[in-house]
Short mmCIF file of C-alpha atoms and ligand atoms in Angstrom, two decimals:
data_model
loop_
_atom_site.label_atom_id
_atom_site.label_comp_id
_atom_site.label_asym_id
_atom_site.label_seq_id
_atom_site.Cartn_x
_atom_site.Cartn_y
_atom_site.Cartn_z
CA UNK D 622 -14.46 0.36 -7.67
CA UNK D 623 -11.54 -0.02 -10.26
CA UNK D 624 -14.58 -0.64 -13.01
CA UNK D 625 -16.08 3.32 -12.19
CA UNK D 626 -12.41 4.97 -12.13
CA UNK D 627 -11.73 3.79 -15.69
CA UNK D 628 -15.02 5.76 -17.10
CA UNK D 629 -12.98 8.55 -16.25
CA UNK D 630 -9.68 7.79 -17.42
CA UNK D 631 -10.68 5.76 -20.40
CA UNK D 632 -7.66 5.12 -23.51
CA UNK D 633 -7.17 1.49 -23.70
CA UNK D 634 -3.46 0.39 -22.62
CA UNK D 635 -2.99 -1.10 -26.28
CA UNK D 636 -4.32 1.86 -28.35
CA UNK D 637 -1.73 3.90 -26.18
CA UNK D 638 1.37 1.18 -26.87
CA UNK D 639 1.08 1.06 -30.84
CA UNK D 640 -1.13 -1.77 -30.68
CA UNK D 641 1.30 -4.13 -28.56
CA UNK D 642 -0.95 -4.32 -25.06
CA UNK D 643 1.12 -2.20 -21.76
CA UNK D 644 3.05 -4.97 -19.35
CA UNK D 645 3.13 -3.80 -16.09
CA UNK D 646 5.71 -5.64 -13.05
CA UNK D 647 4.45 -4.97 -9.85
CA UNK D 648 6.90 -5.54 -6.57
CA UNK D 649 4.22 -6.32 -3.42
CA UNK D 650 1.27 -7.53 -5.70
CA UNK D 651 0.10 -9.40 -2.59
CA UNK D 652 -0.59 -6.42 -0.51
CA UNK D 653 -3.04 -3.79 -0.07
CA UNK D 654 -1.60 -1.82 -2.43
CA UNK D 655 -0.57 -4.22 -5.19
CA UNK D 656 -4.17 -5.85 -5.15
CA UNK D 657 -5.95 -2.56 -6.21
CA UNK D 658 -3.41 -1.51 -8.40
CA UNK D 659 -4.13 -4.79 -10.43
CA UNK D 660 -7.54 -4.32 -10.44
CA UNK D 661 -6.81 -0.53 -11.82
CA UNK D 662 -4.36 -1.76 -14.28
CA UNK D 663 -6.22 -4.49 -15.76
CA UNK D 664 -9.42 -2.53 -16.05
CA UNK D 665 -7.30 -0.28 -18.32
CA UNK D 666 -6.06 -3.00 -20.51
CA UNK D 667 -3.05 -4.02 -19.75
CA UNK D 668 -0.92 -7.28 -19.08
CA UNK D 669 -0.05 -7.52 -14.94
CA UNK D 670 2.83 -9.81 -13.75
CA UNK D 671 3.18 -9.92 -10.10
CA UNK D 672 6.25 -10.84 -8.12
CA UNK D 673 5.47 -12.76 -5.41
CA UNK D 674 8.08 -14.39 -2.40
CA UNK D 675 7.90 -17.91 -1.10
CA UNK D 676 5.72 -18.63 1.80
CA UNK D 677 4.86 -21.70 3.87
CA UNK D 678 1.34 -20.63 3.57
CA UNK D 679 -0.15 -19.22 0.50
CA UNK D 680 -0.38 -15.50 0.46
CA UNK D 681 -1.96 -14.31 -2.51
CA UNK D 682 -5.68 -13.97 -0.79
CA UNK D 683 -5.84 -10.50 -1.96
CA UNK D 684 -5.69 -11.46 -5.51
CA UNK D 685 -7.42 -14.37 -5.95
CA UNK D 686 -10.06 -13.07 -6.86
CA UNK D 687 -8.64 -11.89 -9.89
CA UNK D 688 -6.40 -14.75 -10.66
CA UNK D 689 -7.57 -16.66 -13.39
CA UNK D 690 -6.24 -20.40 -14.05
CA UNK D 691 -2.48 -19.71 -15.64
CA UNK D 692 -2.98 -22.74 -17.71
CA UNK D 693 -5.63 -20.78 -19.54
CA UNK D 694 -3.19 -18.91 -21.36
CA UNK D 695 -5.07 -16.88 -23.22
CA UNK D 696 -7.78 -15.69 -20.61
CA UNK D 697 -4.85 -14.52 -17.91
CA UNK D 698 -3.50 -10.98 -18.28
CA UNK D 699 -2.76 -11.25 -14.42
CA UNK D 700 0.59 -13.44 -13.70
CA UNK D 701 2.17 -14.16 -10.66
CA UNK D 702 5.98 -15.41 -10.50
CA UNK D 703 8.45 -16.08 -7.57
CA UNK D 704 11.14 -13.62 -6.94
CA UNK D 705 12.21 -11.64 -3.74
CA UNK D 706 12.95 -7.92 -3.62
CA UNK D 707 16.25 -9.53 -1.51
CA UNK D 708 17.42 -11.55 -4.69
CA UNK D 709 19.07 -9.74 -7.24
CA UNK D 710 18.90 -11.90 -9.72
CA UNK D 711 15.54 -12.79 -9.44
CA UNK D 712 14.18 -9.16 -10.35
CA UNK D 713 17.03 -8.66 -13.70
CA UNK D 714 15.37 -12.73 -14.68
CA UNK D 715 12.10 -11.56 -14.75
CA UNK D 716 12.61 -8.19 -16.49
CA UNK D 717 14.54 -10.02 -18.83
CA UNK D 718 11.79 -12.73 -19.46
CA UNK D 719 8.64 -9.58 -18.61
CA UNK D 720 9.60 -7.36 -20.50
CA UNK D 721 7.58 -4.29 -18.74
CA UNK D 722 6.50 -1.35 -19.91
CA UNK D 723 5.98 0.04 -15.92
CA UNK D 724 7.91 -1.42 -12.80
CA UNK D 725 5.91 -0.48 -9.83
CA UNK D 726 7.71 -1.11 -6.31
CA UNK D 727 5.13 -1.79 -3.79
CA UNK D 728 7.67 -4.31 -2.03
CA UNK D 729 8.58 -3.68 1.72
CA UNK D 730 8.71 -4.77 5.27
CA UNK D 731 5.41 -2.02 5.69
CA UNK D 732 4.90 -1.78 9.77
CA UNK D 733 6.89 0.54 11.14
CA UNK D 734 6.88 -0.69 14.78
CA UNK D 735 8.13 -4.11 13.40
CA UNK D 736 10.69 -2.53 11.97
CA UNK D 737 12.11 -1.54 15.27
CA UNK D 738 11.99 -5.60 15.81
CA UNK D 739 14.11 -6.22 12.87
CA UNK D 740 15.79 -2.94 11.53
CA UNK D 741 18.19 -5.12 9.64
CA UNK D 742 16.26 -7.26 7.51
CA UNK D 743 13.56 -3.96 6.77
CA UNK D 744 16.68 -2.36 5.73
CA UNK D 745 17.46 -5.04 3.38
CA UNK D 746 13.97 -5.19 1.72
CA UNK D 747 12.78 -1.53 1.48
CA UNK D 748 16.25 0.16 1.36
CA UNK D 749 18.15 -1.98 -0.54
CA UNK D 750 15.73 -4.11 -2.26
CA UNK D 751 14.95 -0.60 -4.22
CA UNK D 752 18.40 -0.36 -5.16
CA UNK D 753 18.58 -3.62 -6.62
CA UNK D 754 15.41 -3.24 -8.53
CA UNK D 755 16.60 -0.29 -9.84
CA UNK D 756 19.91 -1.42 -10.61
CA UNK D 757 17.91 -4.76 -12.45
CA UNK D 758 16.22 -1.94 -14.12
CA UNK D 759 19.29 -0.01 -15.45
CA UNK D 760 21.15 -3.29 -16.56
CA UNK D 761 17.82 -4.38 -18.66
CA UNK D 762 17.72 -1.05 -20.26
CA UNK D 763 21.41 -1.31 -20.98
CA UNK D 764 21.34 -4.76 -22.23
CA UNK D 765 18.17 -4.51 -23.90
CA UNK D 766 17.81 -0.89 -25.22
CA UNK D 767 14.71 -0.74 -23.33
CA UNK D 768 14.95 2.70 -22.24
CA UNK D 769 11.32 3.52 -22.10
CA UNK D 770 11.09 1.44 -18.81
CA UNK D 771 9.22 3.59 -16.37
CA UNK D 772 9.99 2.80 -12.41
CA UNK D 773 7.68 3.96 -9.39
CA UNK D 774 9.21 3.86 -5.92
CA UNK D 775 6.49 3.89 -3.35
CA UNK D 776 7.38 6.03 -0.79
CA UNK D 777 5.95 7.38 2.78
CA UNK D 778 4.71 10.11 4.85
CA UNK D 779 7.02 8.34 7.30
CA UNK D 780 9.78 10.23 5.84
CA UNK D 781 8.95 13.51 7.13
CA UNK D 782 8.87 11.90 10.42
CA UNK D 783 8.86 14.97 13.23
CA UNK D 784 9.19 17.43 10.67
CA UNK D 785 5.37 20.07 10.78
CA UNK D 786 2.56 19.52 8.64
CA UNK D 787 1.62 20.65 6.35
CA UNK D 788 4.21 18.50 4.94
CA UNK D 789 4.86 18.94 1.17
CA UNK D 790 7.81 17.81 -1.88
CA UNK D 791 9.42 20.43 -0.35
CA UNK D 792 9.42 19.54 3.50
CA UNK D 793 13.21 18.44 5.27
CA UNK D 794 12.50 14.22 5.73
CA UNK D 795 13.27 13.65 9.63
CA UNK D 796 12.33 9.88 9.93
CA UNK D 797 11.62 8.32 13.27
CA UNK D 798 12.00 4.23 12.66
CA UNK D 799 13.97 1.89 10.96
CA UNK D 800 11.10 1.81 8.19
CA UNK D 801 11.39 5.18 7.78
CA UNK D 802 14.96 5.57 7.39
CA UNK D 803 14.98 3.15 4.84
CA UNK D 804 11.96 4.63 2.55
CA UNK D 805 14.68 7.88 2.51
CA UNK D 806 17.25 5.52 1.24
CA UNK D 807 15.00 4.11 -1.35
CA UNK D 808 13.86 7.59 -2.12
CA UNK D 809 17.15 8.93 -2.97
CA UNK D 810 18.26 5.75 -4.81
CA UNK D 811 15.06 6.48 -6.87
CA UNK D 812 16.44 10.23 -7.35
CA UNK D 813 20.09 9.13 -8.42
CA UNK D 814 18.95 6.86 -10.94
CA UNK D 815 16.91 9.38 -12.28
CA UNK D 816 19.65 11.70 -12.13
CA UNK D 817 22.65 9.57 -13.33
CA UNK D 818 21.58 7.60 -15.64
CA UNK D 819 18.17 9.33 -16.97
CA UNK D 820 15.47 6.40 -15.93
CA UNK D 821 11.79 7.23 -15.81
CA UNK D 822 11.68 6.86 -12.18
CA UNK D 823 9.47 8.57 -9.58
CA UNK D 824 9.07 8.54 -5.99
CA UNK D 825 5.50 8.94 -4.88
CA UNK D 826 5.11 10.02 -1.10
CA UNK D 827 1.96 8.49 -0.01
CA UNK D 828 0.14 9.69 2.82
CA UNK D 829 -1.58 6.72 5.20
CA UNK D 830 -3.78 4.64 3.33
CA UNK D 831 -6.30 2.48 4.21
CA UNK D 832 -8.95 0.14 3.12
CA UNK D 833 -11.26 -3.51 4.03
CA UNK D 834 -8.02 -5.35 2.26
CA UNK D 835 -5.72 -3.14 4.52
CA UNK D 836 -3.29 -5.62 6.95
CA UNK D 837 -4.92 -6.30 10.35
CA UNK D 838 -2.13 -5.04 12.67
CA UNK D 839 -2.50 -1.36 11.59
CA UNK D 840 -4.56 1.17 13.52
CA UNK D 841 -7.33 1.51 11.60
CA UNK D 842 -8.16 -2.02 10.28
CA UNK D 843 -7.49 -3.35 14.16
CA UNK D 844 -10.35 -0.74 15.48
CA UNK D 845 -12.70 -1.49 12.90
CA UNK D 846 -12.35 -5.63 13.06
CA UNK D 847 -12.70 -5.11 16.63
CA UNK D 848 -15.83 -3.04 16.24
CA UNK D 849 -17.28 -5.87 13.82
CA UNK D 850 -16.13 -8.64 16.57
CA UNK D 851 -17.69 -6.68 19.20
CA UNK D 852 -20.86 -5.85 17.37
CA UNK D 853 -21.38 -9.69 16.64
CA UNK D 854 -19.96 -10.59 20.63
CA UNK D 855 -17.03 -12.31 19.48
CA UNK D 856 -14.81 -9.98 21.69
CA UNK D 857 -14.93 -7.16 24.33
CA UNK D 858 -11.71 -5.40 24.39
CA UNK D 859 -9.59 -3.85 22.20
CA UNK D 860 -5.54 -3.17 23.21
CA UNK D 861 -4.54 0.01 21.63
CA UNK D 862 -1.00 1.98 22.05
CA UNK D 863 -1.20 5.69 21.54
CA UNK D 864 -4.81 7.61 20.74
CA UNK D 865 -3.31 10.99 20.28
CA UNK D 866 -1.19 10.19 16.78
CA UNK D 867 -2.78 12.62 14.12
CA UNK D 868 -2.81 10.99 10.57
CA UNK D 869 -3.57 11.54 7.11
CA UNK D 870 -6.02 8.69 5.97
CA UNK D 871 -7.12 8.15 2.42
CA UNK D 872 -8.56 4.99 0.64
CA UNK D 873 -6.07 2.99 -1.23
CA UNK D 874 -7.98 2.95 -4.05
CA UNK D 875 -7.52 6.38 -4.69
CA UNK D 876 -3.90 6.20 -4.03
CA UNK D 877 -2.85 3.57 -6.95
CA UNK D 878 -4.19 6.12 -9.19
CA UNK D 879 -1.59 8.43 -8.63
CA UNK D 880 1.25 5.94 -9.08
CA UNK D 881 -0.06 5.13 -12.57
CA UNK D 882 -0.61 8.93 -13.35
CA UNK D 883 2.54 9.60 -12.42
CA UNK D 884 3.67 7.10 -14.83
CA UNK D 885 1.88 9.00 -17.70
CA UNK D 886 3.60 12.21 -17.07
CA UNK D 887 6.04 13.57 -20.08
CA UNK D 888 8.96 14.20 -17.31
CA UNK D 889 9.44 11.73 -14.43
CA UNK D 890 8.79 13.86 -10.95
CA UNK D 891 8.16 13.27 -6.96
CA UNK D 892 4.68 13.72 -5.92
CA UNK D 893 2.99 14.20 -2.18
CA UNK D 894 -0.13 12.15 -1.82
CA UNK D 895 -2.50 12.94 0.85
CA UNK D 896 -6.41 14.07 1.44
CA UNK D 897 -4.87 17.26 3.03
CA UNK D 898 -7.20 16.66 6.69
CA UNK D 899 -5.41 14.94 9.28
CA UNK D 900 -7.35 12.54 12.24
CA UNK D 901 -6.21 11.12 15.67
CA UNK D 902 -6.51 7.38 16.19
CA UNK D 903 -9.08 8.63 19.03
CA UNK D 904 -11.29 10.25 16.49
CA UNK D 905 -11.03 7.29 14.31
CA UNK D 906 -12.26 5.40 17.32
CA UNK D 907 -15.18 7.53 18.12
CA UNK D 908 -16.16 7.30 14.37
CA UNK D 909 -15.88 3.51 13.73
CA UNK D 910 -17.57 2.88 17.15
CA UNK D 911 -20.52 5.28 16.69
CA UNK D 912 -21.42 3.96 13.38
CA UNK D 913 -22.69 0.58 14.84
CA UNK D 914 -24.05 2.68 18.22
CA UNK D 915 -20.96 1.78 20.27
CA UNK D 916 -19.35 3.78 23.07
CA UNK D 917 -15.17 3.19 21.80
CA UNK D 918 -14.29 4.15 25.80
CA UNK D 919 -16.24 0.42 26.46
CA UNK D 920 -13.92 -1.12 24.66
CA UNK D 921 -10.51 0.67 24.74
CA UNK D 922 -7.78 -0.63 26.72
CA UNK D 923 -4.28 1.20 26.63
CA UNK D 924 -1.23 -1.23 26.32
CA UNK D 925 2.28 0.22 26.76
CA UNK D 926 3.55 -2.31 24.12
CA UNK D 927 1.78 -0.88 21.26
CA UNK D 928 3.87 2.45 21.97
CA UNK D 929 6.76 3.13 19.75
CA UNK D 930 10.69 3.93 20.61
CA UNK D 931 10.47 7.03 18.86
CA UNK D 932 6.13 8.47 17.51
CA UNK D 933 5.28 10.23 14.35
CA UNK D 934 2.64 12.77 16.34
CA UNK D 935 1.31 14.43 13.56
CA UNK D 936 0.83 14.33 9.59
CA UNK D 937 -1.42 16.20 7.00
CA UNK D 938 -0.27 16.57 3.37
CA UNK D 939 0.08 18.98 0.99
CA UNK D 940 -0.79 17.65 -3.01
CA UNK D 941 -1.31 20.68 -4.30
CA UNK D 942 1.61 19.52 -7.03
CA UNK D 943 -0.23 16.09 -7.70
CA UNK D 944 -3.50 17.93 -7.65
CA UNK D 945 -2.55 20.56 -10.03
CA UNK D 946 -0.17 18.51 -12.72
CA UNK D 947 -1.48 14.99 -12.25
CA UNK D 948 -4.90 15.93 -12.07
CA UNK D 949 -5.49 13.86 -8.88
CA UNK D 950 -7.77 14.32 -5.93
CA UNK D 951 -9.39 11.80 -3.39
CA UNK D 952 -12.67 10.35 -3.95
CA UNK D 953 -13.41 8.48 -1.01
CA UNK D 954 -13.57 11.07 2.66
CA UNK D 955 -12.71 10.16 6.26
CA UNK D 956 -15.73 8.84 7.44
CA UNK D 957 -16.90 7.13 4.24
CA UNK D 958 -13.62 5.13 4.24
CA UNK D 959 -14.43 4.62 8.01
CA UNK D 960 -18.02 3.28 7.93
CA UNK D 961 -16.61 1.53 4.29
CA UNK D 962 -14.10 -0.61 6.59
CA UNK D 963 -16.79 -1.03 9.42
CA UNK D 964 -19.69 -2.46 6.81
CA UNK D 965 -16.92 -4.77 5.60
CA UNK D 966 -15.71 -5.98 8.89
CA UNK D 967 -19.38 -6.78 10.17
CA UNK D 968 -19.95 -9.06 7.30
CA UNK D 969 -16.52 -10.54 7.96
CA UNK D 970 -17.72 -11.15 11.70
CA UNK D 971 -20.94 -12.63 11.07
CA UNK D 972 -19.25 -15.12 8.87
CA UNK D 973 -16.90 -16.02 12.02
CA UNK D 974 -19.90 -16.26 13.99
CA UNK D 975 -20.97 -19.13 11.82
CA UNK D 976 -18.29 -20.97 12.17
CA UNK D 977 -18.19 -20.47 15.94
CA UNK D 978 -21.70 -21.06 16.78
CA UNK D 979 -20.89 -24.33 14.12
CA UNK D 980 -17.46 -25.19 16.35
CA UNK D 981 -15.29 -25.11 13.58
CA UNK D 982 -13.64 -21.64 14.97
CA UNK D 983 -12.56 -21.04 18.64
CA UNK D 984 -14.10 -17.22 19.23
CA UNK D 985 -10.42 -15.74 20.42
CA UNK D 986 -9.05 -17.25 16.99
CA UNK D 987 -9.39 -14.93 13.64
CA UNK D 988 -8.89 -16.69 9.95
P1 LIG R 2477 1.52 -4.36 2.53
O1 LIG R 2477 2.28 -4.61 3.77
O2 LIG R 2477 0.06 -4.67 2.48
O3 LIG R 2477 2.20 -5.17 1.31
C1 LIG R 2477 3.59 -5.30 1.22
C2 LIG R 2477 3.91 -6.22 0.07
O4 LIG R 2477 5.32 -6.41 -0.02
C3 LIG R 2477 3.31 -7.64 0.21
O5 LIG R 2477 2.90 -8.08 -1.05
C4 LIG R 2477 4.50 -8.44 0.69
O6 LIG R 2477 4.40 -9.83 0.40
C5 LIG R 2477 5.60 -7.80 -0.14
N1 LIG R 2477 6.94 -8.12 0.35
C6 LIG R 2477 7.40 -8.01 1.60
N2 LIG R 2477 8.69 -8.40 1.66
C7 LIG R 2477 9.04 -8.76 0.39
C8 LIG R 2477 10.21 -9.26 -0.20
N3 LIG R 2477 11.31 -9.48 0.52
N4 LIG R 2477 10.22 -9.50 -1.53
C9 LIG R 2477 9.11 -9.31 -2.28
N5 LIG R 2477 7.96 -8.85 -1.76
C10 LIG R 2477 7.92 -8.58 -0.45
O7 LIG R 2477 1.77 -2.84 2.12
P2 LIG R 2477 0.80 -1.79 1.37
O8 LIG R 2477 0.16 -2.46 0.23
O9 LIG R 2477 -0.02 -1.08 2.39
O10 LIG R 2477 1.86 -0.73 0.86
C11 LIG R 2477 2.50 -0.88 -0.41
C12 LIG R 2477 3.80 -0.09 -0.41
O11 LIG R 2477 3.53 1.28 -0.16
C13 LIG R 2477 4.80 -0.50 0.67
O12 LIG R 2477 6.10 -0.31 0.13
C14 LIG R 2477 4.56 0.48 1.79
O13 LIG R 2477 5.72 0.63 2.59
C15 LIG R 2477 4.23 1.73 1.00
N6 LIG R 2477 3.38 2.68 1.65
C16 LIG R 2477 2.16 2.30 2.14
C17 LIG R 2477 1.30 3.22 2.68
C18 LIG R 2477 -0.02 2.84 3.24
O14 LIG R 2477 -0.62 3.66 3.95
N7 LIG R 2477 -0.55 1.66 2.93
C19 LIG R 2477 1.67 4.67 2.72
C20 LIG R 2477 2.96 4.96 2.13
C21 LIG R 2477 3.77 4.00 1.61
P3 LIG R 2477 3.62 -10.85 1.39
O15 LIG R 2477 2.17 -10.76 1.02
O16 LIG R 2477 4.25 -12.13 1.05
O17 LIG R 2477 3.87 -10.38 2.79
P1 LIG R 2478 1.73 3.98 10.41
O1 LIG R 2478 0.42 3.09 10.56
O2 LIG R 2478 2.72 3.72 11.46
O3 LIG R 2478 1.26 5.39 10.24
O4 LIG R 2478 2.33 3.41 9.06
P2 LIG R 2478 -0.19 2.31 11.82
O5 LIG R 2478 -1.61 2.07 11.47
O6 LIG R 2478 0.64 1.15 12.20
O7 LIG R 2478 -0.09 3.38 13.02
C1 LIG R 2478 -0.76 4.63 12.96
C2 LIG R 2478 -0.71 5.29 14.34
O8 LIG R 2478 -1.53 4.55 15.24
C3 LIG R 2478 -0.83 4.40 16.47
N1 LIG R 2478 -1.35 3.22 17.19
C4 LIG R 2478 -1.25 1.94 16.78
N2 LIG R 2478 -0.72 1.40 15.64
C5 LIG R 2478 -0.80 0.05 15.51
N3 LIG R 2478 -0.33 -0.51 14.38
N4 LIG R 2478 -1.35 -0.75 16.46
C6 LIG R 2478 -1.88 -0.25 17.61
O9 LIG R 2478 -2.37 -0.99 18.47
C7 LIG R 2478 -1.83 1.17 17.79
N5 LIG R 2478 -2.27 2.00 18.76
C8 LIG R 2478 -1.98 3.25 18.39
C9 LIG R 2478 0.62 4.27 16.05
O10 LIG R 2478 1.48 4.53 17.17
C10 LIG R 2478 0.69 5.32 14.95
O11 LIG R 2478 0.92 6.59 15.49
C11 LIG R 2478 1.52 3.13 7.93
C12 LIG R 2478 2.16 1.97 7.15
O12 LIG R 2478 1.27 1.58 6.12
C13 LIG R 2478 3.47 2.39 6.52
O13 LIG R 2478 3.95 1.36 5.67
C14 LIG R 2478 3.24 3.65 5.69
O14 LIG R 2478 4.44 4.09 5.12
C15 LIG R 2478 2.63 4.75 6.57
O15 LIG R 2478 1.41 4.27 7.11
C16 LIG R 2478 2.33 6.01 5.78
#
C-alpha cells in the first residue's frame, strides 16, 4: 500500500531538506494510525522515531514488521523510544535529543465509550497531553531556534458531536463524550499556539477510519472478526450496541496522507477529512456478512451495554477544503475497505483454527 502512494507523490525527504534526510516524531506510533503513517513516511525517505509508553506486555505488534534490529545502526530509519504523552519532560528530552523536522500527535485514550469509564485520565492524555507536547514544542523552538518545527494535532469527527452533517471547518463542535470534549481542547490548544506564538501547527479533523490493523473493540473491526470467527465456526454470536449510528468510514491509509500533506502546505491550516458518504453500523453489517454468504440477523444480538450515555447519530464530511488545496481524495470506497477487513479477518481465523483444532487455543479465547 504505502509502496503505490509514493509513485504518486514522489520527491525524496532528503532532496527536499538540503540534503540532511526529514526526522519525523510520531506520538501513538503503536496504533492504527501511527503504523501506516510509518510505513508512508519511510517510503518517502525519511528518518521515523516513535514514542512509545511502558507496558507489561509488549505493544508494538503493529510495527514490527517494520522494525529493524536498533543495534544495526545504520539499516534503522524507524526508532522507537519510551516517553508518555502524560510526562512532560519526556516529550521536551526527546525533541531535544530528535531533533524533528514534523511532530505528529497520534497519542490518545481513542474509544470514546471508555472514555465515559475514565473521563479523567482521557482528559489527561488527549487534552492535556496536546498541550504539553505543544508546549515541549514551543520551548525546543525557543531554546533551540528550531522554528521550522511543524506540529499535527489529530483531531475527530467526534467534535461536531450532535451538530448536522454535512459537517465541515466551518461546522459549531457540540461533543457528546469525555473523548470528545477533550479532542476540542486539544484542538484549540493547537489553534493558540498557532496563533500566539506562530508554530506550524495544524489540526486535522479526521472522519472514522478504519482498517485490518484497526483496534478490535470498534464497530467495524468487531463485525468483521466476528464474521471471520463465524465463517471458520469459532463463534455464533455477535453482541452489538446501537445499529442505527450513521458514520463516515474511510481507510486509514488514505487518512495519514493528509496529515503529511498538510505538513507540506506554505501556511499551517485546519482541514476536514472524510469520504463525504456516510453508513449505519447495520449496513456495515449487511455488507461484511454478505460477502462470505452470511445472513448478519443470524448472528446479531443487541446488548444494552454497548449503548452510550450520550450517541453521535449521524456524521458525513465535507473536504471540499482538503480536496481542493491539499489535493487529497480517498482511494479506498466503503465496501472495498469492508470486504478488505473481511479477507483479512478470515485468514486471521483460519490461523486460530489451527491452533484450536492443535489445543494450543481455547475457541472463546482471541490472541
Ligand atoms: P489507536 O487507539 O489505534 O492508537 C492510539 C495510540 O496512542 C497508541 O499507540 C497508544 O499506545 C497511544 N497512547 C495512548 N495513551 C498514550 C500515552 N499516555 N502516551 C503515549 N501514547 C499513548 O488510535 P488510532 O491510530 O485509530 O488514531 C490515532 C489518533 O487519531 C488518535 O489520537 C485518535 O483519537 C485520532 N482519531 C482517530 C480516528 C480513527 O477513526 N481511527 C478518527 C479521528 C481521530 P498503546 O499502543 O500503548 O496503547
Ligand atoms: P467511534 O467508533 O465512536 O465513531 O469513534 P466506534 O467504532 O467505537 O463506534 C461507532 C458507532 O458504532 C456504535 N456501536 C458500537 N461501537 C463499539 N465500539 N462497539 C459496539 O459493540 C457497538 N455497537 C454499536 C457506536 O455506538 C457508535 O455509534 C472512532 C474512534 O476511532 C475515535 O477515536 C475517533 O475519533 C472517531 O472514530 C472518529
Amino acid at each position: 500500500m504505502a509502496s503505490n502512494r509514493s509513485e504518486s507523490i514522489p520527491a525524496d525527504a532528503a532532496d527536499s531538506n538540503g540534503g540532511r534526510r526529514k526526522v519525523a516524531l510520531i506520538t501513538g506510533i503503536t496504533g492504527q494510525d501511527g503504523s501506516y503513517l510509518t510505513e508512508f513516511l519511510l517510503d518517502k525517505g525519511y528518518e521515523v522515531h516513535g514514542l512509545i509508553r511502558r507496558s507489561s506486555n509488549f505493544n508494538t505488534q503493529r510495527v514490527n514488521h517494520i522494525y529493524i534490529d536498533p543495534h544495526n545502526v545504520h539499516k534503522a530509519r524507524m526508532k522507537l523510544h519510551y516517553a508518555d504523552v502524560t510526562d512532560a519532560s519526556s516529550l521536551r528530552r526527546w525533541l531535544d535529543t530528535i531533533l524533528p523536522d514534523e511532530v505528529y500527535n497520534l497519542a490518545a485514550q481513542s474509544h470514546v465509550a471508555v472514555s465515559f469509564e475514565i473521563p479523567d485520565y482521557t482528559a489527561d492524555v488527549v487534552a492535556t497531553g496536546a498541550l504539553r507536547l505543544l508546549e515541549a514544542v514551543r520551548s525546543h523552538i525557543s531554546a533551540t531556534g528550531r522554528s521550522h518545527i511543524r506540529y499535527y494535532q489529530a483531531g475527530s469527527s467526534e467534535m461536531f458531536g450532535s451538530t448536522p452533517p454535512p459537517q465541515s471547518e466551518t461546522t459549531p463542535f457540540h461533543p457528546r463524550s469525555p473523548y470528545a470534549v477533550s479532542k476540542c481542547a486539544a484542538h484549540w490548544y493547537t489553534v493558540n499556539y498557532r496563533e500566539a506564538y506562530g508554530i506550524f501547527a495544524c489540526n486535522g479533523i479526521l472522519f472514522n477510519h478504519e482498517s485490518p490493523r484497526r483496534g478490535e473493540n470498534f464497530v467495524t473491526r468487531k463485525i468483521t472478526r466476528a464474521v471471520g470467527r463465524i465463517k471458520i465456526g469459532l463463534q455464533s454470536k455477535l453482541f452489538l450496541g446501537n445499529l442505527q449510528a450513521s458514520r463516515d468510514w474511510g481507510f486509514a491509509g488514505d487518512y495519514v496522507e493528509a496529515m503529511w500533506m498538510m505538513l507540506q502546505q506554505e501556511r499551517p491550516d485546519d482541514y476536514v477529512v472524510a469520504t463525504e458518504e456516510s453508513h449505519t453500523v447495520e449496513e456495515f453489517l449487511e455488507v461484511a456478512f454478505g460477502y462470505v454468504g452470511l445472513n448478519w440477523k443470524d448472528h446479531v444480538v443487541i446488548d444494552k451495554r454497548y449503548f452510550r450515555p450520550t450517541e453521535v447519530d449521524n456524521l458525513k464530511g465535507d473536504s471540499s477544503k482538503a480536496r481542493k488545496v491539499l489535493g487529497w481524495k480517498p482511494r479506498v470506497g466503503f465496501e472495498q475497505l469492508v470486504k478488505m477487513m473481511v479477507d483479512e479477518d478470515v485468514e486471521l481465523a483460519k490461523r486460530e483454527k489451527v491452533l484450536v483444532d492443535a489445543g494450543y487455543m481455547d475457541a472463546q479465547q482471541q490472541p
